[in-house]
PDB file of C-alpha atoms in Angstrom:
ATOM      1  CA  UNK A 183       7.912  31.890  13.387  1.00  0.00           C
ATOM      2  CA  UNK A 184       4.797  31.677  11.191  1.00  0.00           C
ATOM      3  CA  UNK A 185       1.696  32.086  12.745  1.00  0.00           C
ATOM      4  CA  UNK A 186      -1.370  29.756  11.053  1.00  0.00           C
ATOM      5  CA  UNK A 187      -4.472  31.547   9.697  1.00  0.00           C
ATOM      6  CA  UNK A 188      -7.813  30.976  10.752  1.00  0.00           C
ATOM      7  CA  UNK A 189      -9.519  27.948   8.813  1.00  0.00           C
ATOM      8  CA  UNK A 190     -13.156  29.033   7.321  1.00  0.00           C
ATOM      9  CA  UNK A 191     -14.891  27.328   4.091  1.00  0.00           C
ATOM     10  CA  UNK A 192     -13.425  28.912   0.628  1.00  0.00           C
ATOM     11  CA  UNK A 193     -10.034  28.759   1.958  1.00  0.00           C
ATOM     12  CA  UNK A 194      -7.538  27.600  -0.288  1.00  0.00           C
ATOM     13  CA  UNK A 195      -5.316  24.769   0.987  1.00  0.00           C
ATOM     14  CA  UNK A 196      -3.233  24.388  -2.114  1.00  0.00           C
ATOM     15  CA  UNK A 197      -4.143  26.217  -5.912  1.00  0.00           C
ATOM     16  CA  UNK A 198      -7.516  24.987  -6.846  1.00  0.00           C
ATOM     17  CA  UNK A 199      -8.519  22.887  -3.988  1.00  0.00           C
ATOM     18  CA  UNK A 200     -11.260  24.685  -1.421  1.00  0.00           C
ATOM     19  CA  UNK A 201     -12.236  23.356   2.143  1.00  0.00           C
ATOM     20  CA  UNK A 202     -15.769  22.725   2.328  1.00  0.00           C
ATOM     21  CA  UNK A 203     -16.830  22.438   5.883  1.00  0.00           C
ATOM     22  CA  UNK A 204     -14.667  21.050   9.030  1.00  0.00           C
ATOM     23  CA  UNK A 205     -15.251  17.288  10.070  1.00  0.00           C
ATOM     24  CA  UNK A 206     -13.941  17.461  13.376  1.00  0.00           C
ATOM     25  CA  UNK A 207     -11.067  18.657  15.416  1.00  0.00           C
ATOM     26  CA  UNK A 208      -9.013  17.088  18.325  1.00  0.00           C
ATOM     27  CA  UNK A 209      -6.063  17.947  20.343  1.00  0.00           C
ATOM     28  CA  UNK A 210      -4.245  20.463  18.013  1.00  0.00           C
ATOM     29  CA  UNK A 211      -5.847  19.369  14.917  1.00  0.00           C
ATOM     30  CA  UNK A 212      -8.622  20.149  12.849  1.00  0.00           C
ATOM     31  CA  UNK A 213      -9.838  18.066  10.246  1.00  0.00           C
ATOM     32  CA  UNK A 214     -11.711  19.469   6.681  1.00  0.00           C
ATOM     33  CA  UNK A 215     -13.564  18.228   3.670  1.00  0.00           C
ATOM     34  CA  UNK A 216     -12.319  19.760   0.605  1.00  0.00           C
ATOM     35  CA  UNK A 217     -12.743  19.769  -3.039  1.00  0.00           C
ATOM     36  CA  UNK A 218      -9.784  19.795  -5.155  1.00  0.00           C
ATOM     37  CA  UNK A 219     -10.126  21.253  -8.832  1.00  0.00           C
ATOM     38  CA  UNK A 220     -11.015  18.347 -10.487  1.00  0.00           C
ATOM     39  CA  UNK A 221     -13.996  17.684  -8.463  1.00  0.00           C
ATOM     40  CA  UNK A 222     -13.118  14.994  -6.073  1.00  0.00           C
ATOM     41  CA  UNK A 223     -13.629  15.069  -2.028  1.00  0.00           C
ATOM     42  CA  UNK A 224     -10.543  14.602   0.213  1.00  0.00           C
ATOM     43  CA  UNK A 225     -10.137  15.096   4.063  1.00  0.00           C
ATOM     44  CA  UNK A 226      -7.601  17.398   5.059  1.00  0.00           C
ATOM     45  CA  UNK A 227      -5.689  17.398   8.472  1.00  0.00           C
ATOM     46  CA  UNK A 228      -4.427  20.667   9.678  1.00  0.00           C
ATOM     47  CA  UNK A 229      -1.998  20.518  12.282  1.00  0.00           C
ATOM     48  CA  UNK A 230      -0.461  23.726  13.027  1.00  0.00           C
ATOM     49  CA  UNK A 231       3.424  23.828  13.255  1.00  0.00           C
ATOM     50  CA  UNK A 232       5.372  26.977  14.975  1.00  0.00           C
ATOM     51  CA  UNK A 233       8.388  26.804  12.692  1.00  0.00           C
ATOM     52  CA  UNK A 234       9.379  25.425   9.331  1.00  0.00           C
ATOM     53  CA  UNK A 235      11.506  23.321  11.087  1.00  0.00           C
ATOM     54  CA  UNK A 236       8.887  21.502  13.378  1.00  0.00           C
ATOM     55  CA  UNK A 237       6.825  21.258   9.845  1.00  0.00           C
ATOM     56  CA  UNK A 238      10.007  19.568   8.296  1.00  0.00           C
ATOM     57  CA  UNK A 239      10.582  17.037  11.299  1.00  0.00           C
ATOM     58  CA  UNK A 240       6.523  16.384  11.448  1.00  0.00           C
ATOM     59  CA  UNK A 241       6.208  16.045   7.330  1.00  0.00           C
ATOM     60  CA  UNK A 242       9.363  13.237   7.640  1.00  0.00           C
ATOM     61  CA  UNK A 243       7.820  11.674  10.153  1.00  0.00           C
ATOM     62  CA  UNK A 244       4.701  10.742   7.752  1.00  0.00           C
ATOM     63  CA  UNK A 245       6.390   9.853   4.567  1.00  0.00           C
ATOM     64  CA  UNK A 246       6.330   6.755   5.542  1.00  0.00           C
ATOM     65  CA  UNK A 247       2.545   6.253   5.160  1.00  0.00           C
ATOM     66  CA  UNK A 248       1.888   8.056   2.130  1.00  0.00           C
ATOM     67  CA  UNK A 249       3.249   5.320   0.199  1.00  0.00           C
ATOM     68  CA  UNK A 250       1.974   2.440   2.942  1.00  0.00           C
ATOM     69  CA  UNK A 251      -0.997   0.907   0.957  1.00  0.00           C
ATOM     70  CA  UNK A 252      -3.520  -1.816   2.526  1.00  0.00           C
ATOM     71  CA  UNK A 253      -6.862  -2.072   2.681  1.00  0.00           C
ATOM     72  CA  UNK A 254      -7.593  -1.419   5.970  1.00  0.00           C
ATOM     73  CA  UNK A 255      -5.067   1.414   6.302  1.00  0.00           C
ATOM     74  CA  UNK A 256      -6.600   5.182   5.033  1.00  0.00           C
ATOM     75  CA  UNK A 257      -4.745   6.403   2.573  1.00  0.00           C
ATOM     76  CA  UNK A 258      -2.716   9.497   2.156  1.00  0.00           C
ATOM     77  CA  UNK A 259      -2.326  11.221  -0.926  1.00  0.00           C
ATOM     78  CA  UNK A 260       0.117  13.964  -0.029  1.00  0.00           C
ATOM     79  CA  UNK A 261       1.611  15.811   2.962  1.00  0.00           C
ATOM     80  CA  UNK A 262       2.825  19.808   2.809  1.00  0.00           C
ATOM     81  CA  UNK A 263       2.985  22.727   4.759  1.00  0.00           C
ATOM     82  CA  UNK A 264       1.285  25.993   3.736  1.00  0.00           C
ATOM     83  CA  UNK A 265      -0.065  28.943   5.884  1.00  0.00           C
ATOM     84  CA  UNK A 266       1.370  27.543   9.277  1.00  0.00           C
ATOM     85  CA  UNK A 267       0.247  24.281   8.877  1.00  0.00           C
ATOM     86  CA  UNK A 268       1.092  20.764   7.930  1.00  0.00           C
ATOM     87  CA  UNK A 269      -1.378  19.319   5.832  1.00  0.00           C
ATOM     88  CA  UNK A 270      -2.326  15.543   5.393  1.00  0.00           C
ATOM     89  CA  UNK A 271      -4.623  15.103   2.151  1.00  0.00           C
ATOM     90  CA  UNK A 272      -6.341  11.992   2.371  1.00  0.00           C
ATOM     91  CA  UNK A 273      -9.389   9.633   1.500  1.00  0.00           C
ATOM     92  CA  UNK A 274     -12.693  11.193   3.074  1.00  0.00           C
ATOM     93  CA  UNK A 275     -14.130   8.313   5.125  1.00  0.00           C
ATOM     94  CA  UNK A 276     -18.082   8.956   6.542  1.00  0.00           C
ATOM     95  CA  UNK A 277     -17.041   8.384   9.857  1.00  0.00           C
ATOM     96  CA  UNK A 278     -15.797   6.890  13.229  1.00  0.00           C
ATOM     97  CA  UNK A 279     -16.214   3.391  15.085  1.00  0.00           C
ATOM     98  CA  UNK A 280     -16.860   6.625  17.807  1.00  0.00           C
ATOM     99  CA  UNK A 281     -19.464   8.124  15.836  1.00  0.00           C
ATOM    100  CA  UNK A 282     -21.146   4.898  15.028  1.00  0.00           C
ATOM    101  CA  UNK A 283     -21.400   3.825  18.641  1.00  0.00           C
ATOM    102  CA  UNK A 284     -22.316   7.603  18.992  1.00  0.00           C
ATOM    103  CA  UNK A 285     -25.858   6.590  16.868  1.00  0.00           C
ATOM    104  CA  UNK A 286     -26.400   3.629  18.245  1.00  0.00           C
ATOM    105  CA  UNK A 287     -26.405   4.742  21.884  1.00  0.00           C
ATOM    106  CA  UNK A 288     -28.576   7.875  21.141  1.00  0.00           C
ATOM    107  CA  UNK A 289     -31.184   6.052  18.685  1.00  0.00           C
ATOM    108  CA  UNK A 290     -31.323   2.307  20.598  1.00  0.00           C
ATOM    109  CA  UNK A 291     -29.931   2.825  23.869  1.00  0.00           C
ATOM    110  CA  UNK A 292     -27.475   0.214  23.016  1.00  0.00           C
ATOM    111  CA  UNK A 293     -23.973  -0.425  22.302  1.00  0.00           C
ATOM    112  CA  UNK A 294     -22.994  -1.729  18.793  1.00  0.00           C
ATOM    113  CA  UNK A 295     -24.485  -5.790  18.211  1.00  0.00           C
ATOM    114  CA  UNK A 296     -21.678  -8.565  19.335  1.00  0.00           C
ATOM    115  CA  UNK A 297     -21.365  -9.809  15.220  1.00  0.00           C
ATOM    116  CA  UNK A 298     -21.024  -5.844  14.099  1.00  0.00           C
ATOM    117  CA  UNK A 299     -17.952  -5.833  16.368  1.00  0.00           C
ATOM    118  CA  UNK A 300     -16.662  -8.628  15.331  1.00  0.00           C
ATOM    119  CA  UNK A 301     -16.516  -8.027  11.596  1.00  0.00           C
ATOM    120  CA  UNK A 302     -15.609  -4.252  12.618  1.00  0.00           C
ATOM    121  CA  UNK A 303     -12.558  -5.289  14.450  1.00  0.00           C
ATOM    122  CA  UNK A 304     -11.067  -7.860  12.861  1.00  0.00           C
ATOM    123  CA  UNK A 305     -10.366  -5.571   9.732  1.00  0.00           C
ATOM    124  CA  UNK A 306      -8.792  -2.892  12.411  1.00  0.00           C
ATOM    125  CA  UNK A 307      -6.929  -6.491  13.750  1.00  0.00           C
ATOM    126  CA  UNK A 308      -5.749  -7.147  10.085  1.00  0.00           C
ATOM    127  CA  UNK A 309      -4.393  -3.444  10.008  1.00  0.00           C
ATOM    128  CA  UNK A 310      -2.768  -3.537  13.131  1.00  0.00           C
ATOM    129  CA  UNK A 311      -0.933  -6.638  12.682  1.00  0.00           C
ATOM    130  CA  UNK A 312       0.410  -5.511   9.222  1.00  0.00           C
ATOM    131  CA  UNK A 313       1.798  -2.474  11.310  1.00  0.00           C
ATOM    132  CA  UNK A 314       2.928  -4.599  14.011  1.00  0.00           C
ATOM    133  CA  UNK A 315       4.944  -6.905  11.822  1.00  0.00           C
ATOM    134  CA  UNK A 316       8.919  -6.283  11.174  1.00  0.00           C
ATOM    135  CA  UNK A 317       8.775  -5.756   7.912  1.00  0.00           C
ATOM    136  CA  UNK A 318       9.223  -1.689   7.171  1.00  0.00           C
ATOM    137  CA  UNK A 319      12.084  -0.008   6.108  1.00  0.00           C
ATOM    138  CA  UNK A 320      12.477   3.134   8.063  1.00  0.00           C
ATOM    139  CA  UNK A 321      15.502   4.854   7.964  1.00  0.00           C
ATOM    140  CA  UNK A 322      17.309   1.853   6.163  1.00  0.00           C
ATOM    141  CA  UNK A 323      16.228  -0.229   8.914  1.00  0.00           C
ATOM    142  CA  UNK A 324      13.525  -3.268   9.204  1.00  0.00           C
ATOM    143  CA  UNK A 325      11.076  -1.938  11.829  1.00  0.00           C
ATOM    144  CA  UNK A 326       7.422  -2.920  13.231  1.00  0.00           C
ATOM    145  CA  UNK A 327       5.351  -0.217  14.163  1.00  0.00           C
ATOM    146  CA  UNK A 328       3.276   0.671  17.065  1.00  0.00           C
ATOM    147  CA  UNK A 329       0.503   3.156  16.121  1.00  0.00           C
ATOM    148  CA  UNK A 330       0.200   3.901  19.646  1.00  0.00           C
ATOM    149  CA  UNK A 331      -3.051   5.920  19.617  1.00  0.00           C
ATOM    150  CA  UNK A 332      -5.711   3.238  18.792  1.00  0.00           C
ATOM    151  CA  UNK A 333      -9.218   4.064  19.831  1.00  0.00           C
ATOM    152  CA  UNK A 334     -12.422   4.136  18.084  1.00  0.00           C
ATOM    153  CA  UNK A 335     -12.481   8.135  16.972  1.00  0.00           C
ATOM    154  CA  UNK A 336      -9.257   6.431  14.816  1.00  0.00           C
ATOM    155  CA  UNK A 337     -10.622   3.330  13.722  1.00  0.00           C
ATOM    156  CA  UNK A 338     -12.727   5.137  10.706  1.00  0.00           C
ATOM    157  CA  UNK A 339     -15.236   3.548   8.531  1.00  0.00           C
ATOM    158  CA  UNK A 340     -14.625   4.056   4.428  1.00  0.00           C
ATOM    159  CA  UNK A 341     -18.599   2.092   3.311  1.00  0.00           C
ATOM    160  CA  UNK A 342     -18.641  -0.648   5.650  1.00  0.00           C
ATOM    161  CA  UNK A 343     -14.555  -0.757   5.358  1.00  0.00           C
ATOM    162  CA  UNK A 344     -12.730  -0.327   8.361  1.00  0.00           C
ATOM    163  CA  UNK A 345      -9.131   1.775   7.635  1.00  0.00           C
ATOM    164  CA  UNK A 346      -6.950   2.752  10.761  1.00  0.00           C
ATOM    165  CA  UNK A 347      -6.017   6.786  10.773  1.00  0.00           C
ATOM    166  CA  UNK A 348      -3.966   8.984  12.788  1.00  0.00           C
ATOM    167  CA  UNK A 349       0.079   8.123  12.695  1.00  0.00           C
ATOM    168  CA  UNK A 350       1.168  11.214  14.225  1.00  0.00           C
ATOM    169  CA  UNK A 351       2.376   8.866  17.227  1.00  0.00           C
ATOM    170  CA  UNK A 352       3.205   5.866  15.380  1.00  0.00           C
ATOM    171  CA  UNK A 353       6.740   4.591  16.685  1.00  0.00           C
ATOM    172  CA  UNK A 354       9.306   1.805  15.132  1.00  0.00           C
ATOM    173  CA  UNK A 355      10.020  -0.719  17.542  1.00  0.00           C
ATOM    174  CA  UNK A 356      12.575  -3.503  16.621  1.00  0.00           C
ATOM    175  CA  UNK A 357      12.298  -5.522  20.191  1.00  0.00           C
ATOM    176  CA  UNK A 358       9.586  -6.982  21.881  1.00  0.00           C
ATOM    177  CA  UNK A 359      10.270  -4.196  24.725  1.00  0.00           C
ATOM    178  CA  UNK A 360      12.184  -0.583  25.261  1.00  0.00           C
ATOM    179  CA  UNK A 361      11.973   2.526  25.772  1.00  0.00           C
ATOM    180  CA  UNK A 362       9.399   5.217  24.607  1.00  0.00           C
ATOM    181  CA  UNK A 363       7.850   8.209  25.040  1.00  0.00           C
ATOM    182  CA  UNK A 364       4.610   9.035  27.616  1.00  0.00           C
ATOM    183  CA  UNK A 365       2.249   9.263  24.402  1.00  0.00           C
ATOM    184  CA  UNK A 366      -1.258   8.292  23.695  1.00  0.00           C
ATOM    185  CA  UNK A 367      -5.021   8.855  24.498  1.00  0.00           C
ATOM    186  CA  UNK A 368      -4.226   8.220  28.316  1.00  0.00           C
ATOM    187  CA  UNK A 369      -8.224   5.865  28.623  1.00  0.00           C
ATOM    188  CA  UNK A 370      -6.328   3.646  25.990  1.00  0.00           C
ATOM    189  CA  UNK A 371      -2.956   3.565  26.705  1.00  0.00           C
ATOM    190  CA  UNK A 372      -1.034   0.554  27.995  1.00  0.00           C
ATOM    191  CA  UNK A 373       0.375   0.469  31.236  1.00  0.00           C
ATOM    192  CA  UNK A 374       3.671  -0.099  29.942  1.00  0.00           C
ATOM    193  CA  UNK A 375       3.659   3.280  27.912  1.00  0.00           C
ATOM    194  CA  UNK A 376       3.025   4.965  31.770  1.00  0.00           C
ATOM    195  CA  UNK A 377       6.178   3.457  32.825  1.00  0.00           C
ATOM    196  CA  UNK A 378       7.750   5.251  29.867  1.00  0.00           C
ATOM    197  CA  UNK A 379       8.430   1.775  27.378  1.00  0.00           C
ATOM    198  CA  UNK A 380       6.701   0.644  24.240  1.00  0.00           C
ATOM    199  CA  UNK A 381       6.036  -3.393  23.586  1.00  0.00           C
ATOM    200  CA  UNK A 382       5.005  -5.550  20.854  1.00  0.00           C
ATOM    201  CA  UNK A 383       1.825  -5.566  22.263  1.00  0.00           C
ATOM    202  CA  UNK A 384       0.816  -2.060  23.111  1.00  0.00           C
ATOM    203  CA  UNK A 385      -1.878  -1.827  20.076  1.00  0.00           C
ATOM    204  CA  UNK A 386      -3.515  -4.771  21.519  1.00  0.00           C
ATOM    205  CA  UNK A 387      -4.529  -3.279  25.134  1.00  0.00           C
ATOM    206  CA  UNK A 388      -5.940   0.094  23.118  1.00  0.00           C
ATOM    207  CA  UNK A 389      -7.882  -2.324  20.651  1.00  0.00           C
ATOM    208  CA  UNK A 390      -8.839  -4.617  23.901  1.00  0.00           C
ATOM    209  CA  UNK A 391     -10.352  -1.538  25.975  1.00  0.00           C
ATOM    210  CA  UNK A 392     -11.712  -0.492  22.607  1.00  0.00           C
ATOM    211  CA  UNK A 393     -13.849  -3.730  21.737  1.00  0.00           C
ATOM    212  CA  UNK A 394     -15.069  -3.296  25.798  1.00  0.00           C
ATOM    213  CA  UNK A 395     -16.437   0.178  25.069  1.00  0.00           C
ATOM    214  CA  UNK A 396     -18.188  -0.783  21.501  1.00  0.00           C
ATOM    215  CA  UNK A 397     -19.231  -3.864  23.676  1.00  0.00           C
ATOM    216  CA  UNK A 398     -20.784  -2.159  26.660  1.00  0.00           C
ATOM    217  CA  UNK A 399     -20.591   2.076  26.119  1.00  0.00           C
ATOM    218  CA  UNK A 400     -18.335   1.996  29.000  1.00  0.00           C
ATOM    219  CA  UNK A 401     -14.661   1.509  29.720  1.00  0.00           C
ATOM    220  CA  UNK A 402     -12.602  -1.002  31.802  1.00  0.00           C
ATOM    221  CA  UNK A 403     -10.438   1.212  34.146  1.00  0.00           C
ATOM    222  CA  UNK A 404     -12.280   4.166  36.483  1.00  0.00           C
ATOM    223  CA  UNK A 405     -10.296   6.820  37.638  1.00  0.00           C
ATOM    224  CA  UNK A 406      -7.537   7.157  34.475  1.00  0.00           C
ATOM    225  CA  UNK A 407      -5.430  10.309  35.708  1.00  0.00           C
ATOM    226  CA  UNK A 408      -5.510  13.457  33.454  1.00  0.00           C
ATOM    227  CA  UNK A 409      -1.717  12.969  32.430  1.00  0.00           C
ATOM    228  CA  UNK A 410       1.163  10.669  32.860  1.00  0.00           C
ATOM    229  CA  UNK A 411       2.001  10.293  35.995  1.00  0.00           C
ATOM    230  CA  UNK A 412       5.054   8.204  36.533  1.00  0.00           C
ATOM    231  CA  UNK A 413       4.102   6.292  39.855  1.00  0.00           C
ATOM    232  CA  UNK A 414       0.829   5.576  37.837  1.00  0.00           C
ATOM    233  CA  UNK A 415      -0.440   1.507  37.806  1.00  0.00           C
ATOM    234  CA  UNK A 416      -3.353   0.823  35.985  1.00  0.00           C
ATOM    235  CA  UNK A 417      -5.872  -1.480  38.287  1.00  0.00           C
ATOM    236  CA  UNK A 418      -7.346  -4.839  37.423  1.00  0.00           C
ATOM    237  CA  UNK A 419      -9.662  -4.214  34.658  1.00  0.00           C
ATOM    238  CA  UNK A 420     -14.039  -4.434  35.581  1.00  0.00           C
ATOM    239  CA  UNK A 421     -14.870  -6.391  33.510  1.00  0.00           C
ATOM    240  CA  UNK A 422     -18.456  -7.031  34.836  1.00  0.00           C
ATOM    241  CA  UNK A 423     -20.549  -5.560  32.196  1.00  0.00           C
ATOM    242  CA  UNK A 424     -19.653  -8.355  29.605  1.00  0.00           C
ATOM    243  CA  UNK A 425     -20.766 -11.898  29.293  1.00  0.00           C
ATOM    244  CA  UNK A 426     -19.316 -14.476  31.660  1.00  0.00           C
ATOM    245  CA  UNK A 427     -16.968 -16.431  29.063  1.00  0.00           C
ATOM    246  CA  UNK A 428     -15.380 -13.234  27.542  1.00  0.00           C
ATOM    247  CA  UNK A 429     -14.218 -12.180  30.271  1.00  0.00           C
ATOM    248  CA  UNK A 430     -10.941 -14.223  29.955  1.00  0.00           C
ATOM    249  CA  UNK A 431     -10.416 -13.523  26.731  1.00  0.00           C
ATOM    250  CA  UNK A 432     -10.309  -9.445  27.001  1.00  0.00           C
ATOM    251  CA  UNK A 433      -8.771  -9.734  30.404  1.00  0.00           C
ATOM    252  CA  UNK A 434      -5.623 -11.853  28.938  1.00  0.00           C
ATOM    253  CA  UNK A 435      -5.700  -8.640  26.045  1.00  0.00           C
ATOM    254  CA  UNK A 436      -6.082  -6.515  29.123  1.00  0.00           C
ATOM    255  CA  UNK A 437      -2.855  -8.284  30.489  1.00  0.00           C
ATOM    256  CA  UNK A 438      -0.604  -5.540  32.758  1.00  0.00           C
ATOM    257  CA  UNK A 439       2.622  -7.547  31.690  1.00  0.00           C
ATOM    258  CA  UNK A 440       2.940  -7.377  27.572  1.00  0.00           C
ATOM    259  CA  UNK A 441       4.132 -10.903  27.213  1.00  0.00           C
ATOM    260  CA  UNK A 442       1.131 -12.375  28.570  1.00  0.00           C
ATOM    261  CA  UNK A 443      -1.243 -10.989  26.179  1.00  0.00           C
ATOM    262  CA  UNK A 444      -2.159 -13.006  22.582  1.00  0.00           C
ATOM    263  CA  UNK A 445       0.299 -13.133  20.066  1.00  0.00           C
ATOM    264  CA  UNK A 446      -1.338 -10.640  17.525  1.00  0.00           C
ATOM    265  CA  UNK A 447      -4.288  -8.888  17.656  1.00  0.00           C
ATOM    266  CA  UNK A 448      -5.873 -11.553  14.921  1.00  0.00           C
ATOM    267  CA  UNK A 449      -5.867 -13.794  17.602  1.00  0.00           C
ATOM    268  CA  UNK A 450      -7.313 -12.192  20.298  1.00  0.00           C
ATOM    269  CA  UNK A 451     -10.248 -11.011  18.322  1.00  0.00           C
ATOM    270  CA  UNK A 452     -10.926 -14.484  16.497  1.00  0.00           C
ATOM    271  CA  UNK A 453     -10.868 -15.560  20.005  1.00  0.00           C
ATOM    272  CA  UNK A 454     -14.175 -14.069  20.425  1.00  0.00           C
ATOM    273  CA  UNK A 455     -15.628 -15.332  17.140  1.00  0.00           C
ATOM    274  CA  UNK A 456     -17.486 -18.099  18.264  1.00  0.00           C
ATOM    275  CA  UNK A 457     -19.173 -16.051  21.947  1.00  0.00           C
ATOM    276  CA  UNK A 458     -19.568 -13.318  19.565  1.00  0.00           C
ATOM    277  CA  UNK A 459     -22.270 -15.320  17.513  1.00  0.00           C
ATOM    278  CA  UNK A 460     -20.342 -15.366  14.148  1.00  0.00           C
ATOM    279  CA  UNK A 461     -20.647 -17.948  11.555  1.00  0.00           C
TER     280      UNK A 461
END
C-alpha cells in the first residue's frame, strides 16, 4: 500500500510541472492549478488511490474521456498515478455554474436571470445528450453513457463556455433501464438510482433539479436522507417558487417514472425557451 503525500504549492506532479495553489476539493478529491514547464496552466485532480491496483482499475475507467472531444465536454490531457494518487490533467476552467450562482446570491440577492440559464444549460443539454447517445465504443461495445453526477459544482464555465466535468461515476448503459450502483450527489440523484437501477433518463432529473436551484437558490425535494437508503421514495417535487407555466415543464423532467420524462435533455430545456424570455 502506498500512502499519498501531502499536496502544498511547489510540489511536483510530474518532471517540470508545479501546482500553484488548490481550486477546490470535494469528497476524496482535491483539485490544483499547475504550471507545466512550458508555461501553460492546467487543473489537476488528485484522487488518492490505496493500491496500484485501485489506481489501475480507476485510470481504465477514464481512458475513455481523454480522447472524448466536444465542445461542451472539458478536456483531459492525460491521466497517471504518482505519489499515491491518480492524476487527471486537464483544461483550467474559471469556475462553476455553483460558484456563479455563489456571486450572484451574495452580490444581488438573486438567483442567476431566466435567459443566463437558458443559454447556460442548453450547452450542458448539448453535452449531455452527446453522452447519452449510443454511440461509444467501450470495451468493444456501442454504449450511451450516464454521467450520473450532474450538478452545478460540475457544470464548469471555460469564458462564457459551458463544459461538463467529473466522470468518475459515469456508467455505460445499453437499455433504456437496469441495474446500477447507489451512486451520485444524493440532492440530485434520480429516484430510480435509490432503487439501485440506472435509466436513459437519469441525467435529466440532476439537470432538472439543477435549472430549479440556478432558477430559485433553492431545491425541489426537503428532507433528502444523508445516504441511500433502500426503502427511500423521493416526494412530489415543490415546485412553488417558480413561475406558474414552468411548472409543468420541470415537473414532467422531475418525473418519478423515467419514461415519462422528455426525450433528451435538448428538449426539455428548449421547452423553456420561450417562458424563459429568449429570442
Amino acid at each position: 500500500m502506498r500512502l499519498a503525500v501531502p499536496l502544498q504549492p511547489g510540489f511536483e506532479a510530474y518532471p517540470g510541472c508545479k501546482l500553484l495553489q488548490r481550486l477546490g476539493e470535494g469528497g476524496f478529491a482535491e483539485v490544483w492549478q499547475a504550471q507545466t514547464k512550458e508555461g501553460a496552466f492546467v487543473a489537476l485532480k488528485f484522487l488518492p488511490c490505496e493500491n496500484s491496483q485501485d489506481a489501475i482499475t480507476e485510470i481504465r475507467s477514464l481512458q475513455a474521456f481523454r480522447k472524448m472531444r466536444h465542445p461542451h465536454i472539458i478536456t483531459i490531457y492525460g491521466i497517471f498515478s504518482h505519489a499515491g494518487y491518480n492524476i487527471v490533467a486537464m483544461e483550467q476552467a474559471d469556475g462553476s455554474l455553483a460558484d456563479l450562482l455563489d456571486v450572484y446570491q451574495s452580490e444581488y440577492g438573486t438567483p442567476l436571470p431566466a435567459e443566463q440559464i437558458y443559454l447556460l444549460l442548453s450547452q450542458a443539454a448539448e453535452a449531455l445528450d452527446y453522452l447519452n447517445t449510443r454511440q461509444h465504443i467501450l470495451n468493444g461495445k456501442c454504449v450511451a453513457l450516464q454521467h450520473c453526477d450532474v450538478k452545478p459544482s460540475n457544470l464548469l464555465l471555460v469564458g462564457d463556455t459551458v463544459k461538463v466535468t467529473d466522470f468518475g461515476l459515469t456508467s455505460p448503459i445499453s437499455c433504456q433501464l437496469t441495474f446500477h450502483r447507489r451512486a451520485g450527489t444524493l440532492a440530485y440523484t434520480a429516484p430510480e438510482v435509490f432503487q439501485g437501477r440506472l435509466s436513459h433518463w437519469t441525467d435529466q432529473f440532476s439537470l432538472a433539479v439543477t435549472f430549479y436551484e440556478l432558477r430559485t437558490g433553492k431545491r425541489p425535494f426537503a428532507q433528502t436522507p444523508r445516504d441511500f437508503q433502500r426503502g427511500y421514495t423521493r416526494p412530489a417535487p415543490d415546485l412553488s417558487l417558480l413561475p406558474e407555466e414552468e411548472r409543468p415543464v420541470v415537473a414532467r423532467a422531475l418525473a418519478p417514472i423515467p419514461q415519462d420524462r422528455w426525450p433528451t435533455c435538448r428538449d426539455f430545456v428548449e421547452q423553456l425557451a420561450p417562458m424563459l424570455a429568449v429570442c
